[in-house]
């Protein structure tokens, strides 16, 4: 890679790309990709954001820029890098590498000793400078033995940093007046929707960008040092230096192949089937290198002292005599330095590619003897034998892999959606690529609910928690379908009882617990969604018999009289059982009946379809008659039979959750639309708080003091049980996104956006990590409901069965851009409204799908014809308008492949 | 205790006391006790203090007020409460109770579930309010499962707090506009110099002060809830709720005795010799109570939900049916509420006295089988059988105990020393009453170097670390003498080899390691200091034979040729061995020889005295000739024999450490005074840093970024070894205080004060906890060197052998007040200089000592007579003046008892 102008080239990639594809006529006002944004250092970043005001229209609707972080707001940032099921290392707000979770389990707070980037530079005629490539550490500074030496806490750093994260990319600009260089870092992970293989690579990519701002030439080295970590595996294994009993026979080797050079780290101590076995590679395609495979092995701090003295002397690393693998109980640090020489004004990009390979996972989370301690192989281990092989694959394919990743980023972020929405949507999509999720060697996808700090929390594929997420379903639908196969083919017994958790390895033992009403009925709806999104008939046919059993199990267990309302013990996502009638569970049941009706009819099972419809109609009638109190849907139950943990007359944020799912999945209304809207507006009216100072909550605390948030339940008309269901006073981001998107779907855009803004203000970098929304654990799966906000604001829906695509922008409709993804491809949708004219475009960035009809919204004049071109060539079509929806039919279908552009003028 | 005006009465106690004792002629300018200081809320407290500037004269010399803390500066505060060897609970900056370390070992981060103060209040005609009596929690808010429920994180709190700590007292003023009351807390621990029994009581006292600022009457309740913690003992035992396997059979009982009511917490689960056995009491002498011995025991958060609903309803706690002791695996929470009723303008004090009793300690820190796991009984357990007995003792004697504690506080803080000096001196004196120290049932005193977060670090009585501290020696000299007995009678073998660590129980096994040169020689000096301070001939006679062996062991080990300079392996406090010649170790040797000379001569061993003097003179000559480079004392050694861990040509902050000790102990100059002064000024010139941004330190980090501090060693003339001794680039507060006080002793007052100011700026509440200076562990003993700063600034010295007292104020000499302590008593010294006239006073606050001569400084005119009165009656005297020292001899001696006042006019 050359040294000249790369920075600009890289930053402008997406804009040029778009310009080429879209042409000038659609060049929208100056809303370039966010990577182009200005670089003035925010001065108010030393304060955690103050949160006293209600949101104004300006707060909610202005600007699609994503926030940046400085000062105290850097403190909690940990931006996860790493593939799906591959674990992570996270980039801290200061440029520090933190939370090394690459060893098949969470490990918040794990740093690796002496693992850091540093720079040496010499301006012609000046004294050299050496700095750790991090911003200065921030308070508190008080550990019992001083700040950690393994984090080289006492070495000089750069003064300040400004962090910007647009998953899967993060950028840090560093500021230090002592330096003759502008220094910034681009870090990213490979994340390509619909490409679940390449999105599962165990890698993190770091690209240092240096620009000489001096009048003299500057030469230097950027060095990455890293402790060989092979041997780390278990909880609590957080080495502060190179000594630990799980280290030994660690070996770092320099490799130099055609387009790849670097260090490979391994250990001979552990057998290849051991969880401690593995390898790490740090490689580059840069050519001018200096390196050392290891530091000295003598006592005290000799190793880092000699390294730092050597490096800061001339930026060159003196070779040390080969000492072979490390002795028992210790490991080595290796350092790879990339040399540069910059004339005034020149720039260079210095890439470091980190890969890892720890094939062996063990079930540490289940107590059942059939599965406890059982081994599992990682999917990536079925593709590559070790970290060097991964590195070679990445380097060889980097151009395409990075291009696709960047196109996803650009399609998502060069949007006219509000910046905080893009932030919410993208940041929580990262959950799929954290330790919450894993893939086994056959490619199957499994997931906890979230992560404790050192172990997954609440295994596995919990049906009711995964009811809320929409990101995996829309970005990696093959992984989502993998979960459906597990739900129905592994966990549903012959009676139709669905275990709502999965034991791994599968089929050895089944989770024994009462079924979850919301989880089981919701999973039938998810099957419908995933079938329609994929258009995959085989997938449906394969699963339908079990799905039918699961649906009809309601008639054995919760709705014996088939009146369309669930009764009896309804275990649910609040970890208790609701009794009596509630829309929270019965809403899913109505949705499942409707989904069942559609699926049965599609597969020719007309009788089942009729039955489901009949029960659905009964249930809907009873619910409307019995549970809607004029403002919202309540729970009816016998307080004598349930002294605890119900909600009764309360206003539940999840009260029309099933309806929300039906809307997302295109099932239409389950309940009276006017009641749904009234219920949603009541949820906002009663459950949205703009201050928590006086909110008395003895349960878990996710919002407090001056924060804003949506409470799970309130009792605006009184009737709060003395012991309402646990979690009722809590605030869950997954529910907030669900309600927010539902509000937007129903036209309460400002209300919905307020909720989204409120969530992200709580995750402001100083209070909490923006890339880790917590509930019962870190990276909590429910938070992936945020993807529905994008769906709601763009009004996007894809139905793969008829090849139907729909857009109905609900914000910035006159000049709109947003990401879309179908079962086969993804890209960006754009529309401009000019008077009565609407110009729209689909720019396909990846994959392929055939569109048979495309519905657009907001054209009130009922147009009769449309001009449609694909890559400039006309496409015949017919137009039909109903209310404000204009549907364009392509009798022959339009197939969009990567790079294709479809333009519509109506 | 009454309800009217107590707040003012309490706050004014010390001033009235002083007024009475001192009379108007000595009433100094408006520098009342710090408890009277204003209450305007600091507005800049949301920032951690910014530290860019050098200190101005104004910074260093103006104001004896001690800083207060608000905003971010509250974050790290943990103010330790509890007696010597009794463990602590700490008061957090927000009023939260944190770090429950009452179970015989450190436990940073341990909170007790549901253990908090809360208030309910109702203003006549208004709705009631209930609040947790803490300021709002502060970011970050991000744990994996939300903020802890056991800390009632989701209950409403008060808006803001301002914390002021003047050990052993802490005050918090709370601010919340919603409240009709002014709310503040006084918390303190019993700490009475020279009374090591009552300073060892396992107690913490909390007094809530409420004042009605409304126009209507206000009634209410302050309630303290606490989990019965009996069962907690070991590392990692940090229960987040009432469930843990070490709980069970926990029982809370209400007691109502003559002047004491409250809850006693116990458990029948653990036998009386188990480390888990113990009891806790929460009592009050307040009469109007509401309480519950336990909360409900059902699931989820029923317990706290019902408690909070019950309490916040009417401030009264509904009695629950007796359920007996808890079932296995759980404990109970009990709540004690103190009712109040306040007319407009009225105030009330509501006292809570917490006591605890965990008799059984176990040696968890030593590996040797002879002592590992061995049991030790606490001293306090030899005095009281359980927590209730402790509580009764405290309540019965509270008037006197609190009065003596408060007099100590007032004598110390109603001083004209700079506020940050008082802060440094007092805050680190707290170390004696933390888990760094312990007392066994015979009253003996032992100490770690400091505390890891969950275990003592570096056992026990480490001679070289304890070389630096002066607080125990001057405040609790009986405890200091206990250490000397252990040093010489337990740890020194027949050859004179002194083990520099102690194994507990003593006499079972001896620490096997090479002797520490600085530790062993320093301990001989400490013996001299402790003998002179006590004037106790028996103590000296008892120990002298062993001390002589220990001193002369140098001639076997380090100074075989008796040339007065140590050679060979000199293990020392940097945990390595110095080789060759260095003043760091040989300075102690010279001091030990001089101390030995004095002790031998006193005991009639003239020959030994002569020998010691002879070697001393040789050594001094050689050191001056060989090691002083014109600016400072260097190390001379053979680099071929010591490739690592020396300092050579460096400027060592500890280079005249032995001289410092000699000065403190009254041994005079060991080295050329002009060289000493030059060396000290070189240490300040070269080792004092006003910014650490570019300080490259791979060792442990105690100062960084914009902070100020004194580095252990620098090489201003070059010659830094490639691997200098570990710690050389570090910053240790114990050494900073040592150097600072030495600089002040030698007249470099501004330099010395700068160092002290620098330390305390690092411990600003936001960066680090002001009541926990860390080095190799929390509450690190070396930091008690700060007491020497008070000695240096007041020029105070007490020699109990001749009954000689000396003052030589070095700051604010014209209007000076400072604490003094002798072997028998303590009080406050005051002087005013008016033209050529000096008026001085000694106000004895505690104990008794007989003064035969009193030296004052700063009277250049060589007065020939003095007017001296004791309690108004004349005392005959003679006066002698040498240079600026005026010594007043009392031929009959003057005995000062508690309450006596000696006035001197010259």
PDB file of C-alpha atoms in Angstrom, chain A residues 207-365:
ATOM      1  CA  UNK A 207      -5.179   1.365  10.207  1.00  0.00           C
ATOM      2  CA  UNK A 208      -3.086   4.192  11.517  1.00  0.00           C
ATOM      3  CA  UNK A 209      -3.176   7.354   9.453  1.00  0.00           C
ATOM      4  CA  UNK A 210      -0.376   9.795   9.786  1.00  0.00           C
ATOM      5  CA  UNK A 211      -0.028  13.123   8.080  1.00  0.00           C
ATOM      6  CA  UNK A 212       3.054  15.280   8.289  1.00  0.00           C
ATOM      7  CA  UNK A 213       1.924  18.740   9.302  1.00  0.00           C
ATOM      8  CA  UNK A 214       5.450  20.026   9.851  1.00  0.00           C
ATOM      9  CA  UNK A 215       7.721  21.887   7.448  1.00  0.00           C
ATOM     10  CA  UNK A 216      10.394  19.252   7.765  1.00  0.00           C
ATOM     11  CA  UNK A 217      10.247  15.636   6.856  1.00  0.00           C
ATOM     12  CA  UNK A 218       9.351  13.200   9.581  1.00  0.00           C
ATOM     13  CA  UNK A 219      10.310   9.601   9.805  1.00  0.00           C
ATOM     14  CA  UNK A 220       9.272   7.044  12.336  1.00  0.00           C
ATOM     15  CA  UNK A 221       7.696   3.798  13.368  1.00  0.00           C
ATOM     16  CA  UNK A 222       4.298   2.698  14.558  1.00  0.00           C
ATOM     17  CA  UNK A 223       4.723  -0.437  16.623  1.00  0.00           C
ATOM     18  CA  UNK A 224       2.173  -2.873  17.905  1.00  0.00           C
ATOM     19  CA  UNK A 225       3.292  -4.932  20.865  1.00  0.00           C
ATOM     20  CA  UNK A 226       1.275  -7.819  22.121  1.00  0.00           C
ATOM     21  CA  UNK A 227       1.661 -10.507  24.710  1.00  0.00           C
ATOM     22  CA  UNK A 228       1.317 -13.978  23.308  1.00  0.00           C
ATOM     23  CA  UNK A 229      -1.968 -14.809  25.052  1.00  0.00           C
ATOM     24  CA  UNK A 230      -2.163 -18.496  24.254  1.00  0.00           C
ATOM     25  CA  UNK A 231      -3.218 -20.288  27.398  1.00  0.00           C
ATOM     26  CA  UNK A 232      -5.852 -17.832  28.586  1.00  0.00           C
ATOM     27  CA  UNK A 233      -9.283 -19.401  28.601  1.00  0.00           C
ATOM     28  CA  UNK A 234     -11.186 -19.264  31.843  1.00  0.00           C
ATOM     29  CA  UNK A 235     -12.998 -16.881  34.082  1.00  0.00           C
ATOM     30  CA  UNK A 236     -10.751 -14.635  36.117  1.00  0.00           C
ATOM     31  CA  UNK A 237      -7.714 -15.214  33.927  1.00  0.00           C
ATOM     32  CA  UNK A 238      -6.589 -11.640  33.582  1.00  0.00           C
ATOM     33  CA  UNK A 239      -2.803 -11.639  33.544  1.00  0.00           C
ATOM     34  CA  UNK A 240      -1.256  -8.349  34.599  1.00  0.00           C
ATOM     35  CA  UNK A 241       2.135  -9.339  33.246  1.00  0.00           C
ATOM     36  CA  UNK A 242       3.802 -12.203  31.385  1.00  0.00           C
ATOM     37  CA  UNK A 243       3.558 -14.649  34.253  1.00  0.00           C
ATOM     38  CA  UNK A 244       0.699 -17.094  34.805  1.00  0.00           C
ATOM     39  CA  UNK A 245       0.456 -20.813  35.290  1.00  0.00           C
ATOM     40  CA  UNK A 246      -1.465 -21.227  32.037  1.00  0.00           C
ATOM     41  CA  UNK A 247       1.460 -19.761  30.094  1.00  0.00           C
ATOM     42  CA  UNK A 248       4.469 -21.727  28.934  1.00  0.00           C
ATOM     43  CA  UNK A 249       6.005 -22.954  25.671  1.00  0.00           C
ATOM     44  CA  UNK A 250       4.661 -19.776  24.123  1.00  0.00           C
ATOM     45  CA  UNK A 251       6.376 -18.962  20.879  1.00  0.00           C
ATOM     46  CA  UNK A 252       6.263 -15.939  18.594  1.00  0.00           C
ATOM     47  CA  UNK A 253       7.531 -16.374  15.055  1.00  0.00           C
ATOM     48  CA  UNK A 254       8.098 -13.904  12.299  1.00  0.00           C
ATOM     49  CA  UNK A 255       6.463 -14.802   9.004  1.00  0.00           C
ATOM     50  CA  UNK A 256       7.258 -13.230   5.669  1.00  0.00           C
ATOM     51  CA  UNK A 257       5.121 -14.360   2.781  1.00  0.00           C
ATOM     52  CA  UNK A 258       4.307 -12.784  -0.542  1.00  0.00           C
ATOM     53  CA  UNK A 259       1.947 -10.056   0.576  1.00  0.00           C
ATOM     54  CA  UNK A 260       1.938 -10.589   4.289  1.00  0.00           C
ATOM     55  CA  UNK A 261       4.486 -10.165   7.040  1.00  0.00           C
ATOM     56  CA  UNK A 262       4.101 -10.303  10.766  1.00  0.00           C
ATOM     57  CA  UNK A 263       4.155 -12.297  13.954  1.00  0.00           C
ATOM     58  CA  UNK A 264       2.414 -15.564  14.641  1.00  0.00           C
ATOM     59  CA  UNK A 265       1.865 -16.478  18.258  1.00  0.00           C
ATOM     60  CA  UNK A 266       1.337 -20.027  19.405  1.00  0.00           C
ATOM     61  CA  UNK A 267       2.044 -22.373  22.273  1.00  0.00           C
ATOM     62  CA  UNK A 268       2.923 -26.007  22.460  1.00  0.00           C
ATOM     63  CA  UNK A 269       1.757 -26.338  26.027  1.00  0.00           C
ATOM     64  CA  UNK A 270      -1.851 -27.234  25.307  1.00  0.00           C
ATOM     65  CA  UNK A 271      -3.159 -30.097  23.159  1.00  0.00           C
ATOM     66  CA  UNK A 272      -5.101 -29.152  20.064  1.00  0.00           C
ATOM     67  CA  UNK A 273      -8.455 -30.110  21.542  1.00  0.00           C
ATOM     68  CA  UNK A 274      -7.903 -28.083  24.697  1.00  0.00           C
ATOM     69  CA  UNK A 275      -9.818 -24.868  25.274  1.00  0.00           C
ATOM     70  CA  UNK A 276      -6.465 -23.215  25.904  1.00  0.00           C
ATOM     71  CA  UNK A 277      -5.128 -24.182  22.495  1.00  0.00           C
ATOM     72  CA  UNK A 278      -4.994 -21.573  19.781  1.00  0.00           C
ATOM     73  CA  UNK A 279      -3.019 -18.996  17.884  1.00  0.00           C
ATOM     74  CA  UNK A 280      -2.892 -15.305  17.132  1.00  0.00           C
ATOM     75  CA  UNK A 281      -1.414 -13.446  14.191  1.00  0.00           C
ATOM     76  CA  UNK A 282      -0.501  -9.817  13.742  1.00  0.00           C
ATOM     77  CA  UNK A 283       0.225  -9.113  10.099  1.00  0.00           C
ATOM     78  CA  UNK A 284       0.536  -6.289   7.662  1.00  0.00           C
ATOM     79  CA  UNK A 285       1.076  -5.812   3.976  1.00  0.00           C
ATOM     80  CA  UNK A 286       3.364  -2.876   4.722  1.00  0.00           C
ATOM     81  CA  UNK A 287       6.895  -3.559   3.585  1.00  0.00           C
ATOM     82  CA  UNK A 288       9.253  -1.470   5.684  1.00  0.00           C
ATOM     83  CA  UNK A 289       9.292  -3.237   9.036  1.00  0.00           C
ATOM     84  CA  UNK A 290      11.172  -3.487  12.285  1.00  0.00           C
ATOM     85  CA  UNK A 291      10.239  -6.168  14.761  1.00  0.00           C
ATOM     86  CA  UNK A 292      11.210  -8.351  17.636  1.00  0.00           C
ATOM     87  CA  UNK A 293       9.646 -11.711  18.350  1.00  0.00           C
ATOM     88  CA  UNK A 294      10.180 -11.297  22.065  1.00  0.00           C
ATOM     89  CA  UNK A 295      11.365  -9.006  24.788  1.00  0.00           C
ATOM     90  CA  UNK A 296      14.031  -9.892  27.339  1.00  0.00           C
ATOM     91  CA  UNK A 297      12.962 -12.449  29.889  1.00  0.00           C
ATOM     92  CA  UNK A 298      14.747 -11.206  33.005  1.00  0.00           C
ATOM     93  CA  UNK A 299      13.060  -9.948  36.145  1.00  0.00           C
ATOM     94  CA  UNK A 300      11.155  -6.972  37.448  1.00  0.00           C
ATOM     95  CA  UNK A 301      10.244  -4.636  34.605  1.00  0.00           C
ATOM     96  CA  UNK A 302      13.376  -5.343  32.568  1.00  0.00           C
ATOM     97  CA  UNK A 303      11.290  -6.440  29.583  1.00  0.00           C
ATOM     98  CA  UNK A 304       9.249  -3.284  29.091  1.00  0.00           C
ATOM     99  CA  UNK A 305      12.128  -1.061  30.227  1.00  0.00           C
ATOM    100  CA  UNK A 306      14.470  -2.436  27.589  1.00  0.00           C
ATOM    101  CA  UNK A 307      11.793  -2.450  24.920  1.00  0.00           C
ATOM    102  CA  UNK A 308      10.828   1.147  25.586  1.00  0.00           C
ATOM    103  CA  UNK A 309      14.414   2.343  25.810  1.00  0.00           C
ATOM    104  CA  UNK A 310      15.283   0.539  22.598  1.00  0.00           C
ATOM    105  CA  UNK A 311      12.227   1.784  20.742  1.00  0.00           C
ATOM    106  CA  UNK A 312      12.323   5.359  21.964  1.00  0.00           C
ATOM    107  CA  UNK A 313      15.984   5.624  21.060  1.00  0.00           C
ATOM    108  CA  UNK A 314      15.689   5.303  17.277  1.00  0.00           C
ATOM    109  CA  UNK A 315      12.364   3.633  16.483  1.00  0.00           C
ATOM    110  CA  UNK A 316      14.177   0.492  15.466  1.00  0.00           C
ATOM    111  CA  UNK A 317      13.909  -2.739  17.389  1.00  0.00           C
ATOM    112  CA  UNK A 318      17.177  -4.503  18.060  1.00  0.00           C
ATOM    113  CA  UNK A 319      16.993  -8.210  17.376  1.00  0.00           C
ATOM    114  CA  UNK A 320      17.374 -10.363  20.457  1.00  0.00           C
ATOM    115  CA  UNK A 321      18.951 -13.809  20.416  1.00  0.00           C
ATOM    116  CA  UNK A 322      16.454 -16.589  19.800  1.00  0.00           C
ATOM    117  CA  UNK A 323      15.516 -18.146  23.108  1.00  0.00           C
ATOM    118  CA  UNK A 324      12.958 -20.636  21.833  1.00  0.00           C
ATOM    119  CA  UNK A 325       9.581 -21.109  23.480  1.00  0.00           C
ATOM    120  CA  UNK A 326       9.035 -19.579  26.886  1.00  0.00           C
ATOM    121  CA  UNK A 327       9.661 -21.515  30.061  1.00  0.00           C
ATOM    122  CA  UNK A 328       6.741 -22.864  32.046  1.00  0.00           C
ATOM    123  CA  UNK A 329       4.612 -20.151  33.602  1.00  0.00           C
ATOM    124  CA  UNK A 330       5.535 -17.237  31.406  1.00  0.00           C
ATOM    125  CA  UNK A 331       4.832 -15.841  27.985  1.00  0.00           C
ATOM    126  CA  UNK A 332       6.556 -13.452  25.609  1.00  0.00           C
ATOM    127  CA  UNK A 333       5.664 -10.114  24.177  1.00  0.00           C
ATOM    128  CA  UNK A 334       6.293  -9.566  20.484  1.00  0.00           C
ATOM    129  CA  UNK A 335       6.464  -6.247  18.666  1.00  0.00           C
ATOM    130  CA  UNK A 336       5.807  -5.454  15.029  1.00  0.00           C
ATOM    131  CA  UNK A 337       6.857  -2.014  13.829  1.00  0.00           C
ATOM    132  CA  UNK A 338       5.873  -0.314  10.579  1.00  0.00           C
ATOM    133  CA  UNK A 339       8.331   2.332   9.417  1.00  0.00           C
ATOM    134  CA  UNK A 340       7.341   5.504   7.638  1.00  0.00           C
ATOM    135  CA  UNK A 341       8.973   8.555   6.138  1.00  0.00           C
ATOM    136  CA  UNK A 342       6.875  11.564   5.319  1.00  0.00           C
ATOM    137  CA  UNK A 343       7.752  14.753   3.515  1.00  0.00           C
ATOM    138  CA  UNK A 344       5.841  17.851   4.603  1.00  0.00           C
ATOM    139  CA  UNK A 345       2.151  17.400   3.774  1.00  0.00           C
ATOM    140  CA  UNK A 346       2.459  13.725   3.007  1.00  0.00           C
ATOM    141  CA  UNK A 347       0.264  11.028   4.541  1.00  0.00           C
ATOM    142  CA  UNK A 348       0.556   7.326   5.091  1.00  0.00           C
ATOM    143  CA  UNK A 349      -1.722   4.516   6.178  1.00  0.00           C
ATOM    144  CA  UNK A 350      -0.185   1.806   8.294  1.00  0.00           C
ATOM    145  CA  UNK A 351      -2.357  -1.311   8.522  1.00  0.00           C
ATOM    146  CA  UNK A 352      -2.268  -3.934  11.242  1.00  0.00           C
ATOM    147  CA  UNK A 353      -4.451  -6.981  10.875  1.00  0.00           C
ATOM    148  CA  UNK A 354      -5.060  -8.962  14.011  1.00  0.00           C
ATOM    149  CA  UNK A 355      -6.479 -12.472  13.713  1.00  0.00           C
ATOM    150  CA  UNK A 356      -7.040 -15.153  16.293  1.00  0.00           C
ATOM    151  CA  UNK A 357      -8.030 -18.788  16.377  1.00  0.00           C
ATOM    152  CA  UNK A 358      -9.326 -20.584  19.454  1.00  0.00           C
ATOM    153  CA  UNK A 359     -11.255 -23.474  18.040  1.00  0.00           C
ATOM    154  CA  UNK A 360     -12.466 -25.137  21.188  1.00  0.00           C
ATOM    155  CA  UNK A 361     -15.378 -23.909  23.192  1.00  0.00           C
ATOM    156  CA  UNK A 362     -16.756 -25.742  26.184  1.00  0.00           C
ATOM    157  CA  UNK A 363     -20.222 -25.668  27.670  1.00  0.00           C
ATOM    158  CA  UNK A 364     -19.453 -23.991  30.991  1.00  0.00           C
ATOM    159  CA  UNK A 365     -22.950 -22.591  31.398  1.00  0.00           C
TER     160      UNK A 365
END
